Structure formats: structure tokens, C-alpha cells
Amino acid sequence: MTAPAAAPPLDVDRVRQDFPILSERVRGKPLVYLDNAATSQKPRAVIDAVSRFYATENANVHRGVHYLSERATVAYDEVRARVARFLNAPSPETIVFTRGTTEAINLVAQSWARGTLRPGDEILVTGMEHHSNLVPWQLVAAQTGAVVRAVPITDAGELDLRAFDGLLTDRTRLLAAVHVSNALGTINPVRWMVSRAHERGIVTLIDGAQSVPHLPVDVQAIGCDFFAFSGHKVFGPTGVGALYGRAELLEGMPPWQGGGDMIESVTLEHSTWARPPARFEAGTPMIAEVIGLGAALDYVETIGHAPIGTWEEELLAYATERFRGLDGVRLVGTAREKASVLSFLVEGVHPHDVGAVLDDDGIAIRAGHHCAQPVMRRLGIPATARASFAFYNTRDEVDALVRGVERVRRVFA
Ligand code: PMP
């Protein structure tokens, strides 16, 4: 058997030209954008798709009988099929458009969990959740009498998988776990976790906000019941994302918002619901953003998951090695399986000050708790500085970051 041909390497200089903002200067310096876990930059293809839609195709969807409306409706529904292919979901009807990951998780919490959970039932999350995969469960726990439990994490920022097994009990109804941690970069073994949960008949939701931009995702291979992601982190517009839901579950779920487009028939007294996914998309959706999301997914697939993965791994390894050589700098999150997030602390300097000095050099990172306060509390730190890479970042940018951190050390010496 011949080995599969290796994917051609990524031509970073070329792909950078697809992103207009990467040629901007900030504070008189070339922009070094290392805040991709917060939001990623947009290629020209996405910017053009959104502006072309408004310039030539804008109309509301699913309502009009006129040419533009029909065209907008077709374009909107084509992206649903596009997202299904991207996630390897079994059909477009299993994809619900939402404002992003946060809204997708709230949808499951309010539509599925609120009517399903009983007092004493358990929702199992992990100790490394973003607040958006924690607070919605706390809200629904307060509404139903269910209890939220969390899988502990190790000092390196990995899940304690032995504890995970012990936390799956006869009371557990839902496992809601993050695929890739935004604060630590840890890639969790979600396929294994989902299969352990399913052995006990537990419904599973995976927060894919940070995995979709970096890894090929196959929801059928993971086997999860729900999967959520945000367009803006995968080079698409803000204000759009999607929820994948297993068809049988979506079919049995009530609406969580009422309005136009989600009904079958309405009288003054009573309404009946459209089938999924329309049932969960009340009101005029984010049409231009959905079109932009479709262009973003096309763009990512044109570049290719394999070259993206290889380049990002190389960048992360290079950055990790350079940071390990820096005096007074500590990496936070050293899991064996990591995506391109480098959280760190500079001895004696608050992460916000690290961020401010780097900003003077035109380097954009994030400083804070990264909406993952339980992670910070577990590791006994208030915050971290975080550089997060995308495939358009370069070794030169890592070098600029390292020089910047050395300057931080000098400024605060
Ligand atoms: N989960 C994770 C792991 C995230 O990193 C984020 C965004 N930082 C979210 C959920 C929420 O995504 P959004 O704000 O796009 O809804």
C-alpha cells in the first residue's frame, strides 16, 4: 500500500495576502495579530461575499415571491448544506443557524434541557469550560433543580479522565464539554468521552468554538448529540454560528423563541411549529452573515485542513520552545494535545501590563481570565497573557512576540 501523498505545505506569505487587515500598521508598527482565539481575521473572499450580497442580492428569505428573495433564500439554504458538509453532519436539516456558540448552547439549555431535567439530575461539564458552556447550565439547573458537576483538571491543564469516569453516574443526563480550551489550548478526547457517556445513555454536547478553526471536525465520528461553533472564529463574520443536533433530538424539542418563520400555522389562540431547523430560527435571520460564513468555510477548505494543521503545530512548537528559553516566563497549559494557544505569565508583571507593552509594539494578544474564571481559580492565578495563532501567523511574528516579552521584562525589571 502506498502512503497517502503529503499535503503541500502552506504558503504563508501567499495566504497573508488574502487578509487585508494583516497589512495594517498599528501604533506605527506592522500589526502582529495574535488574538485569534478571541476572533479571527477575515479573508477578502468573506468580505466580498458579504458586500456582494448587500450590493446585488439583498432581500429577506423564506417570504418573498420575487426574484431577489428567492435568490437570497437559495443562497441562505445552500450555506446550511455547506455547514453540514463541513461538520460531516448527516443532513442540512440537522444544522440550526444561531448567533454563535453561546446562543447555540443556550438553545439546547432552554429547549432541550429545561423540559427534560428533573430535580437531582446531573449536568456534567469540565473544569475548563468557557463561561458560555457553564452559565447556561447553571441557569437551567436553577430552573429545574438539576445540579452542575465538573470534571477536574490537572496542573498541566488536562482533564482528569479517571475522575471523569467516576462522575458519570445514573443521575447524569448531559455531558457538555469543550473540544479545545480557549484559555489553555488543551484538546480534549471528546470522541472517547462521548462514547463513555453514551454507554450510559447520556446526551452529549460539544463546544467546538475553538476546534473548528484548527481541526477537521466530523460530528458523526465524534458521535455527539449536539455540537456548537461560531463563524467569527473560523474566519467568518460576527453574529453567526451554528448548532448541529441529532435529528431525533431536534425533532422532539420545543421552540425556545417564538416569531415569524418558526411556525406551521397560527391562530389567535394557538400555534403549531415548523419542523427543525426552522422551528429554532424565529424571525429574520442573519442572512448576510450566513452568506459570509459559507464563504469562510469554502476558504478554509480551499487552504486545506492538513496544511493548516501542520503549520499551526509547527508554529506552536516553535513558540513553546522559544518561551521555554525565556527567563521569568511560565507557560500555563502544557497539555500533551494542544491547539495553537500559548497562555503565559511573566514573573512580577500583571498580564494586563504585558498586553499593554506588547500593544506598543503593534502586537495584539489577550490578557485576562478569558471567560474561564474556574480555570484561573483552579490554577491559583487571576489571569494570563494569551497569544493564539492562526494559520496566517509566521515565525517572524513569534520572534516579535518573544522580543516584546523580553522588553516587558526590561520595562518592569
Ligand atoms: N466556547 C469557547 C471555548 C470559546 O472560546 C468561546 C469564545 N471565546 C465561546 C465558547 C463563545 O463563543 P461566542 O462568543 O462566539 O458565542
Short mmCIF file of C-alpha atoms and ligand atoms in Angstrom, two decimals:
data_model
loop_
_atom_site.label_atom_id
_atom_site.label_comp_id
_atom_site.label_asym_id
_atom_site.label_seq_id
_atom_site.Cartn_x
_atom_site.Cartn_y
_atom_site.Cartn_z
CA MET A 1 0.00 0.00 0.00
CA THR A 2 1.39 3.42 -0.85
CA ALA A 3 1.30 6.08 1.84
CA PRO A 4 -1.09 8.98 1.12
CA ALA A 5 0.70 11.89 -0.55
CA ALA A 6 1.66 14.56 2.00
CA ALA A 7 -0.35 17.76 1.61
CA PRO A 8 1.67 20.57 0.03
CA PRO A 9 2.92 22.94 2.74
CA LEU A 10 1.10 26.15 3.41
CA ASP A 11 2.41 29.20 1.58
CA VAL A 12 2.00 31.61 4.48
CA ASP A 13 3.17 34.70 2.60
CA ARG A 14 0.56 33.98 -0.04
CA VAL A 15 -2.32 33.36 2.33
CA ARG A 16 -1.49 36.52 4.26
CA GLN A 17 -2.30 38.49 1.13
CA ASP A 18 -5.86 37.20 1.34
CA PHE A 19 -6.35 39.09 4.64
CA PRO A 20 -6.35 42.87 4.08
CA ILE A 21 -6.08 43.71 7.77
CA LEU A 22 -2.76 41.90 8.08
CA SER A 23 -1.11 44.71 6.08
CA GLU A 24 -2.36 47.35 8.52
CA ARG A 25 0.01 49.22 10.79
CA VAL A 26 -0.98 49.90 14.38
CA ARG A 27 0.84 52.42 16.54
CA GLY A 28 3.20 52.92 13.62
CA LYS A 29 4.24 49.25 13.60
CA PRO A 30 3.16 46.35 11.41
CA LEU A 31 0.23 44.60 13.03
CA VAL A 32 1.12 41.31 14.68
CA TYR A 33 -2.27 39.77 15.33
CA LEU A 34 -2.08 37.03 17.95
CA ASP A 35 -5.60 37.20 19.37
CA ASN A 36 -7.18 34.64 17.10
CA ALA A 37 -8.88 32.70 19.87
CA ALA A 38 -10.92 35.83 20.61
CA THR A 39 -11.79 36.37 16.96
CA SER A 40 -10.04 35.60 13.71
CA GLN A 41 -9.39 37.95 10.80
CA LYS A 42 -11.41 37.80 7.58
CA PRO A 43 -10.15 36.93 4.12
CA ARG A 44 -11.13 39.10 1.16
CA ALA A 45 -13.41 36.25 -0.03
CA VAL A 46 -15.60 36.68 3.07
CA ILE A 47 -15.58 40.48 2.99
CA ASP A 48 -16.51 40.40 -0.70
CA ALA A 49 -19.26 37.80 -0.25
CA VAL A 50 -20.96 39.95 2.41
CA SER A 51 -20.63 43.17 0.43
CA ARG A 52 -21.70 41.48 -2.84
CA PHE A 53 -24.79 40.17 -1.08
CA TYR A 54 -25.77 43.65 0.10
CA ALA A 55 -24.85 45.26 -3.23
CA THR A 56 -26.64 42.84 -5.53
CA GLU A 57 -28.79 40.26 -3.75
CA ASN A 58 -30.17 41.70 -0.54
CA ALA A 59 -33.73 40.60 0.29
CA ASN A 60 -35.45 38.77 3.10
CA VAL A 61 -35.53 34.99 2.98
CA HIS A 62 -38.36 32.44 3.03
CA ARG A 63 -41.08 35.05 2.48
CA GLY A 64 -40.83 36.84 -0.80
CA VAL A 65 -42.19 35.72 -4.12
CA HIS A 66 -39.82 37.97 -6.02
CA TYR A 67 -36.56 37.19 -7.72
CA LEU A 68 -34.19 38.61 -5.11
CA SER A 69 -35.94 36.95 -2.22
CA GLU A 70 -35.87 33.60 -3.96
CA ARG A 71 -32.18 34.06 -4.69
CA ALA A 72 -31.37 35.07 -1.11
CA THR A 73 -33.35 32.07 0.16
CA VAL A 74 -31.44 29.67 -2.07
CA ALA A 75 -28.10 31.19 -1.03
CA TYR A 76 -29.04 31.02 2.66
CA ASP A 77 -30.17 27.40 2.45
CA GLU A 78 -27.09 26.43 0.45
CA VAL A 79 -24.92 27.51 3.36
CA ARG A 80 -26.88 25.19 5.64
CA ALA A 81 -25.86 22.32 3.38
CA ARG A 82 -22.32 23.76 3.32
CA VAL A 83 -22.10 23.73 7.14
CA ALA A 84 -23.47 20.18 7.21
CA ARG A 85 -20.71 19.06 4.83
CA PHE A 86 -18.08 20.95 6.82
CA LEU A 87 -19.04 19.13 10.02
CA ASN A 88 -19.91 15.89 8.22
CA ALA A 89 -23.43 16.17 9.65
CA PRO A 90 -25.88 13.69 8.12
CA SER A 91 -28.20 16.31 6.60
CA PRO A 92 -28.73 20.08 6.31
CA GLU A 93 -31.83 19.74 8.50
CA THR A 94 -29.59 18.94 11.46
CA ILE A 95 -27.98 22.40 11.25
CA VAL A 96 -29.61 25.35 13.06
CA PHE A 97 -28.19 28.81 12.45
CA THR A 98 -27.59 30.79 15.62
CA ARG A 99 -25.74 33.97 16.55
CA GLY A 100 -22.79 31.86 17.64
CA THR A 101 -21.67 29.21 20.10
CA THR A 102 -23.19 30.99 23.07
CA GLU A 103 -26.64 31.14 21.53
CA ALA A 104 -26.40 27.54 20.31
CA ILE A 105 -25.69 26.32 23.85
CA ASN A 106 -28.46 28.45 25.32
CA LEU A 107 -30.82 26.99 22.73
CA VAL A 108 -30.06 23.44 23.91
CA ALA A 109 -30.26 24.52 27.55
CA GLN A 110 -33.65 26.16 27.18
CA SER A 111 -35.26 23.95 24.56
CA TRP A 112 -33.91 20.51 25.39
CA ALA A 113 -32.66 20.63 28.98
CA ARG A 114 -35.33 22.80 30.57
CA GLY A 115 -38.13 20.40 29.71
CA THR A 116 -36.09 17.25 30.28
CA LEU A 117 -34.16 17.71 33.52
CA ARG A 118 -35.66 16.83 36.89
CA PRO A 119 -34.51 17.74 40.41
CA GLY A 120 -31.31 15.87 41.26
CA ASP A 121 -30.38 15.18 37.62
CA GLU A 122 -26.77 16.00 36.85
CA ILE A 123 -25.18 18.03 34.10
CA LEU A 124 -21.51 17.20 33.72
CA VAL A 125 -19.22 19.93 32.40
CA THR A 126 -15.43 20.21 32.70
CA GLY A 127 -13.30 22.49 34.80
CA MET A 128 -12.03 24.22 31.66
CA GLU A 129 -15.29 25.47 30.17
CA HIS A 130 -15.70 28.90 28.70
CA HIS A 131 -18.44 30.68 30.65
CA SER A 132 -20.76 30.14 27.70
CA ASN A 133 -20.70 26.38 28.29
CA LEU A 134 -21.22 26.78 32.02
CA VAL A 135 -23.56 29.66 32.82
CA PRO A 136 -26.42 28.39 30.56
CA TRP A 137 -26.30 25.11 32.51
CA GLN A 138 -26.30 26.94 35.83
CA LEU A 139 -29.36 28.86 34.67
CA VAL A 140 -31.21 25.71 33.63
CA ALA A 141 -30.11 23.96 36.82
CA ALA A 142 -31.73 26.74 38.83
CA GLN A 143 -34.89 26.38 36.72
CA THR A 144 -35.15 22.58 37.04
CA GLY A 145 -33.44 21.60 40.29
CA ALA A 146 -30.66 19.83 38.36
CA VAL A 147 -27.08 20.01 39.58
CA VAL A 148 -23.95 21.01 37.65
CA ARG A 149 -20.82 18.94 38.25
CA ALA A 150 -17.39 19.44 36.72
CA VAL A 151 -14.56 17.13 35.68
CA PRO A 152 -11.42 18.38 37.46
CA ILE A 153 -8.31 19.40 35.56
CA THR A 154 -4.67 18.64 36.28
CA ASP A 155 -1.88 21.17 36.83
CA ALA A 156 -0.88 20.75 33.18
CA GLY A 157 -4.41 21.67 32.12
CA GLU A 158 -5.61 18.23 31.06
CA LEU A 159 -8.85 16.61 32.12
CA ASP A 160 -8.58 14.10 34.92
CA LEU A 161 -10.09 11.25 32.92
CA ARG A 162 -10.23 8.84 35.84
CA ALA A 163 -12.34 11.36 37.73
CA PHE A 164 -14.43 11.83 34.57
CA ASP A 165 -15.36 8.15 34.59
CA GLY A 166 -16.35 8.36 38.24
CA LEU A 167 -18.53 11.40 37.60
CA LEU A 168 -20.67 9.62 35.02
CA THR A 169 -23.46 8.27 37.21
CA ASP A 170 -27.04 7.11 36.94
CA ARG A 171 -28.08 10.68 37.61
CA THR A 172 -26.04 12.22 34.77
CA ARG A 173 -28.33 13.36 31.95
CA LEU A 174 -25.99 15.57 29.94
CA LEU A 175 -22.29 15.84 29.22
CA ALA A 176 -21.40 19.35 27.97
CA ALA A 177 -17.69 19.57 27.24
CA VAL A 178 -15.34 21.87 25.42
CA HIS A 179 -13.42 20.38 22.49
CA VAL A 180 -10.45 22.77 22.66
CA SER A 181 -9.91 25.06 25.64
CA ASN A 182 -9.63 28.74 24.75
CA ALA A 183 -7.62 29.51 27.91
CA LEU A 184 -5.17 26.59 27.80
CA GLY A 185 -5.27 25.20 24.28
CA THR A 186 -5.93 21.66 25.56
CA ILE A 187 -7.55 19.35 23.02
CA ASN A 188 -9.91 17.04 24.87
CA PRO A 189 -10.53 13.40 23.84
CA VAL A 190 -14.15 14.16 23.02
CA ARG A 191 -14.75 11.06 20.94
CA TRP A 192 -13.81 8.82 23.85
CA MET A 193 -15.73 10.97 26.33
CA VAL A 194 -18.86 10.89 24.18
CA SER A 195 -18.69 7.12 23.83
CA ARG A 196 -18.32 6.69 27.61
CA ALA A 197 -21.34 8.95 28.13
CA HIS A 198 -23.41 7.14 25.51
CA GLU A 199 -22.76 3.79 27.20
CA ARG A 200 -24.92 5.23 29.97
CA GLY A 201 -27.46 6.86 27.66
CA ILE A 202 -26.23 10.37 28.48
CA VAL A 203 -26.87 13.13 25.94
CA THR A 204 -23.71 14.94 24.83
CA LEU A 205 -22.91 18.46 23.66
CA ILE A 206 -19.51 19.57 22.40
CA ASP A 207 -18.45 23.22 22.40
CA GLY A 208 -16.46 23.47 19.18
CA ALA A 209 -15.79 27.23 19.23
CA GLN A 210 -12.02 26.67 19.35
CA SER A 211 -11.76 23.39 17.48
CA VAL A 212 -13.46 24.25 14.20
CA PRO A 213 -10.80 26.86 13.25
CA HIS A 214 -7.95 24.41 13.79
CA LEU A 215 -9.04 20.79 13.36
CA PRO A 216 -11.20 18.92 10.87
CA VAL A 217 -14.43 18.16 12.73
CA ASP A 218 -16.64 15.16 12.00
CA VAL A 219 -19.69 15.18 14.25
CA GLN A 220 -20.63 11.64 13.23
CA ALA A 221 -17.17 10.34 14.12
CA ILE A 222 -17.27 12.20 17.45
CA GLY A 223 -20.74 10.77 17.88
CA CYS A 224 -22.05 13.75 19.87
CA ASP A 225 -25.73 14.71 20.01
CA PHE A 226 -25.07 18.46 19.77
CA PHE A 227 -22.10 20.48 18.51
CA ALA A 228 -21.81 24.28 18.58
CA PHE A 229 -19.44 26.71 16.85
CA SER A 230 -19.08 30.40 15.96
CA GLY A 231 -18.48 31.81 12.49
CA HIS A 232 -16.26 34.66 13.62
CA LYS A 233 -13.61 32.32 15.00
CA VAL A 234 -13.39 30.44 11.71
CA PHE A 235 -12.66 33.50 9.54
CA GLY A 236 -16.34 34.31 9.00
CA PRO A 237 -18.48 37.26 10.12
CA THR A 238 -19.53 38.00 13.68
CA GLY A 239 -23.14 37.37 14.67
CA VAL A 240 -23.46 33.92 13.12
CA GLY A 241 -22.74 30.36 14.14
CA ALA A 242 -24.43 27.01 14.10
CA LEU A 243 -25.75 24.21 16.20
CA TYR A 244 -25.63 20.66 14.93
CA GLY A 245 -28.26 18.49 16.62
CA ARG A 246 -29.09 14.84 16.13
CA ALA A 247 -32.33 14.74 14.10
CA GLU A 248 -34.35 12.66 16.60
CA LEU A 249 -33.49 15.05 19.42
CA LEU A 250 -34.20 18.23 17.44
CA GLU A 251 -37.50 16.74 16.28
CA GLY A 252 -38.66 16.31 19.89
CA MET A 253 -37.57 19.73 21.11
CA PRO A 254 -39.98 22.65 21.59
CA PRO A 255 -39.21 26.12 20.23
CA TRP A 256 -37.24 28.39 22.53
CA GLN A 257 -38.13 31.67 20.78
CA GLY A 258 -41.39 32.48 19.04
CA GLY A 259 -41.96 34.63 15.98
CA GLY A 260 -42.03 34.56 12.22
CA ASP A 261 -40.66 31.66 10.22
CA MET A 262 -40.78 29.09 13.02
CA ILE A 263 -44.47 28.20 12.77
CA GLU A 264 -46.64 25.88 10.74
CA SER A 265 -49.92 27.67 11.48
CA VAL A 266 -51.05 30.39 13.86
CA THR A 267 -54.46 31.35 15.20
CA LEU A 268 -55.09 33.97 17.85
CA GLU A 269 -55.22 31.25 20.46
CA HIS A 270 -52.72 28.67 19.33
CA SER A 271 -49.77 27.92 17.10
CA THR A 272 -48.13 24.82 15.74
CA TRP A 273 -44.45 24.62 14.99
CA ALA A 274 -42.45 24.17 11.86
CA ARG A 275 -40.11 21.21 11.76
CA PRO A 276 -36.44 21.68 12.64
CA PRO A 277 -34.34 23.57 11.80
CA ALA A 278 -36.90 26.35 11.05
CA ARG A 279 -38.53 25.73 14.47
CA PHE A 280 -35.43 27.17 16.10
CA GLU A 281 -34.87 30.14 13.79
CA ALA A 282 -37.56 32.66 14.75
CA GLY A 283 -37.52 35.99 12.95
CA THR A 284 -35.38 37.35 10.14
CA PRO A 285 -32.07 35.56 10.41
CA MET A 286 -28.55 36.95 9.93
CA ILE A 287 -28.71 36.46 6.18
CA ALA A 288 -25.58 38.31 5.06
CA GLU A 289 -23.60 36.77 7.90
CA VAL A 290 -24.70 33.29 6.90
CA ILE A 291 -23.58 34.01 3.32
CA GLY A 292 -20.24 35.20 4.74
CA LEU A 293 -19.95 32.05 6.82
CA GLY A 294 -20.39 29.94 3.71
CA ALA A 295 -17.56 31.86 2.03
CA ALA A 296 -15.36 31.36 5.11
CA LEU A 297 -15.87 27.60 5.14
CA ASP A 298 -15.14 27.46 1.39
CA TYR A 299 -11.98 29.44 2.02
CA VAL A 300 -10.78 27.13 4.81
CA GLU A 301 -11.37 24.08 2.67
CA THR A 302 -9.51 25.64 -0.23
CA ILE A 303 -6.48 26.17 2.01
CA GLY A 304 -6.98 22.66 3.42
CA HIS A 305 -7.18 21.29 6.95
CA ALA A 306 -3.98 19.28 6.60
CA PRO A 307 -1.65 22.18 5.68
CA ILE A 308 -3.36 24.37 8.30
CA GLY A 309 -2.83 21.74 10.98
CA THR A 310 0.78 21.09 10.05
CA TRP A 311 1.71 24.78 10.00
CA GLU A 312 -0.07 25.59 13.25
CA GLU A 313 1.59 22.67 15.02
CA GLU A 314 4.95 23.89 13.82
CA LEU A 315 4.24 27.45 14.97
CA LEU A 316 3.05 26.32 18.39
CA ALA A 317 6.08 24.06 18.85
CA TYR A 318 8.40 26.89 17.82
CA ALA A 319 6.71 29.41 20.11
CA THR A 320 6.66 26.93 23.02
CA GLU A 321 10.36 26.24 22.61
CA ARG A 322 11.22 29.96 22.42
CA PHE A 323 9.11 30.71 25.51
CA ARG A 324 10.72 27.86 27.46
CA GLY A 325 14.02 29.65 26.91
CA LEU A 326 12.77 32.93 28.43
CA ASP A 327 13.74 33.78 31.99
CA GLY A 328 10.89 34.63 34.34
CA VAL A 329 8.22 33.37 31.95
CA ARG A 330 5.89 30.50 32.78
CA LEU A 331 3.63 28.68 30.35
CA VAL A 332 0.13 27.98 31.61
CA GLY A 333 -1.42 24.94 29.95
CA THR A 334 1.07 22.31 28.91
CA ALA A 335 -1.25 19.52 27.84
CA ARG A 336 0.18 16.86 25.54
CA GLU A 337 -2.52 17.54 22.95
CA LYS A 338 -2.78 21.27 22.30
CA ALA A 339 -4.11 23.62 19.67
CA SER A 340 -2.38 26.91 18.94
CA VAL A 341 -2.90 28.77 22.22
CA LEU A 342 0.02 29.97 24.33
CA SER A 343 -1.08 31.22 27.75
CA PHE A 344 1.75 32.59 29.88
CA LEU A 345 2.76 34.60 32.92
CA VAL A 346 5.68 36.99 33.23
CA GLU A 347 7.06 36.95 36.76
CA GLY A 348 6.08 40.03 38.75
CA VAL A 349 4.08 41.63 35.90
CA HIS A 350 0.30 41.64 35.66
CA PRO A 351 -0.92 40.12 32.37
CA HIS A 352 -2.70 43.39 31.51
CA ASP A 353 0.64 45.21 31.71
CA VAL A 354 2.19 42.54 29.50
CA GLY A 355 -0.59 43.18 26.99
CA ALA A 356 -0.13 46.95 27.16
CA VAL A 357 3.63 46.81 26.50
CA LEU A 358 3.13 44.38 23.61
CA ASP A 359 0.43 46.65 22.22
CA ASP A 360 3.01 49.46 21.99
CA ASP A 361 4.90 47.16 19.63
CA GLY A 362 1.79 46.56 17.49
CA ILE A 363 1.34 43.07 18.95
CA ALA A 364 -2.25 42.10 19.77
CA ILE A 365 -2.65 39.46 22.46
CA ARG A 366 -5.29 38.98 25.12
CA ALA A 367 -4.89 39.36 28.87
CA GLY A 368 -7.42 38.31 31.47
CA HIS A 369 -9.37 35.30 32.59
CA HIS A 370 -10.52 34.52 29.03
CA CYS A 371 -14.09 33.94 30.23
CA ALA A 372 -12.82 30.85 32.02
CA GLN A 373 -12.64 32.00 35.62
CA PRO A 374 -12.87 28.46 37.07
CA VAL A 375 -9.64 27.58 35.19
CA MET A 376 -7.85 30.55 36.73
CA ARG A 377 -9.17 29.69 40.18
CA ARG A 378 -8.08 26.06 39.82
CA LEU A 379 -4.56 27.10 38.83
CA GLY A 380 -4.42 29.76 41.54
CA ILE A 381 -3.83 32.69 39.19
CA PRO A 382 -6.00 35.72 38.46
CA ALA A 383 -5.32 35.91 34.75
CA THR A 384 -2.89 35.03 31.97
CA ALA A 385 -1.48 36.70 28.90
CA ARG A 386 -2.51 34.68 25.86
CA ALA A 387 -1.12 34.56 22.35
CA SER A 388 -3.26 32.50 19.99
CA PHE A 389 -2.21 31.67 16.47
CA ALA A 390 -3.98 31.17 13.17
CA PHE A 391 -2.53 29.66 10.01
CA TYR A 392 -1.63 33.13 8.70
CA ASN A 393 0.80 33.77 11.56
CA THR A 394 4.53 33.45 10.95
CA ARG A 395 7.72 32.53 12.77
CA ASP A 396 8.76 36.18 12.43
CA GLU A 397 5.66 37.13 14.41
CA VAL A 398 6.58 34.63 17.11
CA ASP A 399 10.04 36.23 17.20
CA ALA A 400 8.40 39.68 17.52
CA LEU A 401 6.33 38.35 20.42
CA VAL A 402 9.43 36.96 22.13
CA ARG A 403 11.25 40.30 21.69
CA GLY A 404 8.18 42.04 23.10
CA VAL A 405 8.12 39.79 26.17
CA GLU A 406 11.85 40.43 26.69
CA ARG A 407 11.03 44.15 26.59
CA VAL A 408 8.28 43.60 29.18
CA ARG A 409 10.91 42.06 31.46
CA ARG A 410 13.21 45.06 30.96
CA VAL A 411 10.44 47.65 31.47
CA PHE A 412 9.35 46.03 34.75
CA ALA A 413 12.82 44.97 35.95
N1 PMP B 1 -16.56 28.45 23.89
C1 PMP B 1 -15.25 28.70 23.74
C2 PMP B 1 -14.26 27.60 24.04
C3 PMP B 1 -14.83 29.96 23.33
O1 PMP B 1 -13.53 30.21 23.18
C4 PMP B 1 -15.80 30.96 23.06
C5 PMP B 1 -15.41 32.35 22.63
N2 PMP B 1 -14.28 32.87 23.23
C6 PMP B 1 -17.14 30.63 23.22
C7 PMP B 1 -17.49 29.38 23.63
C8 PMP B 1 -18.22 31.62 22.95
O2 PMP B 1 -18.25 31.96 21.61
P1 PMP B 1 -19.14 33.18 21.12
O3 PMP B 1 -18.76 34.34 22.00
O4 PMP B 1 -18.71 33.36 19.70
O5 PMP B 1 -20.56 32.78 21.26
#
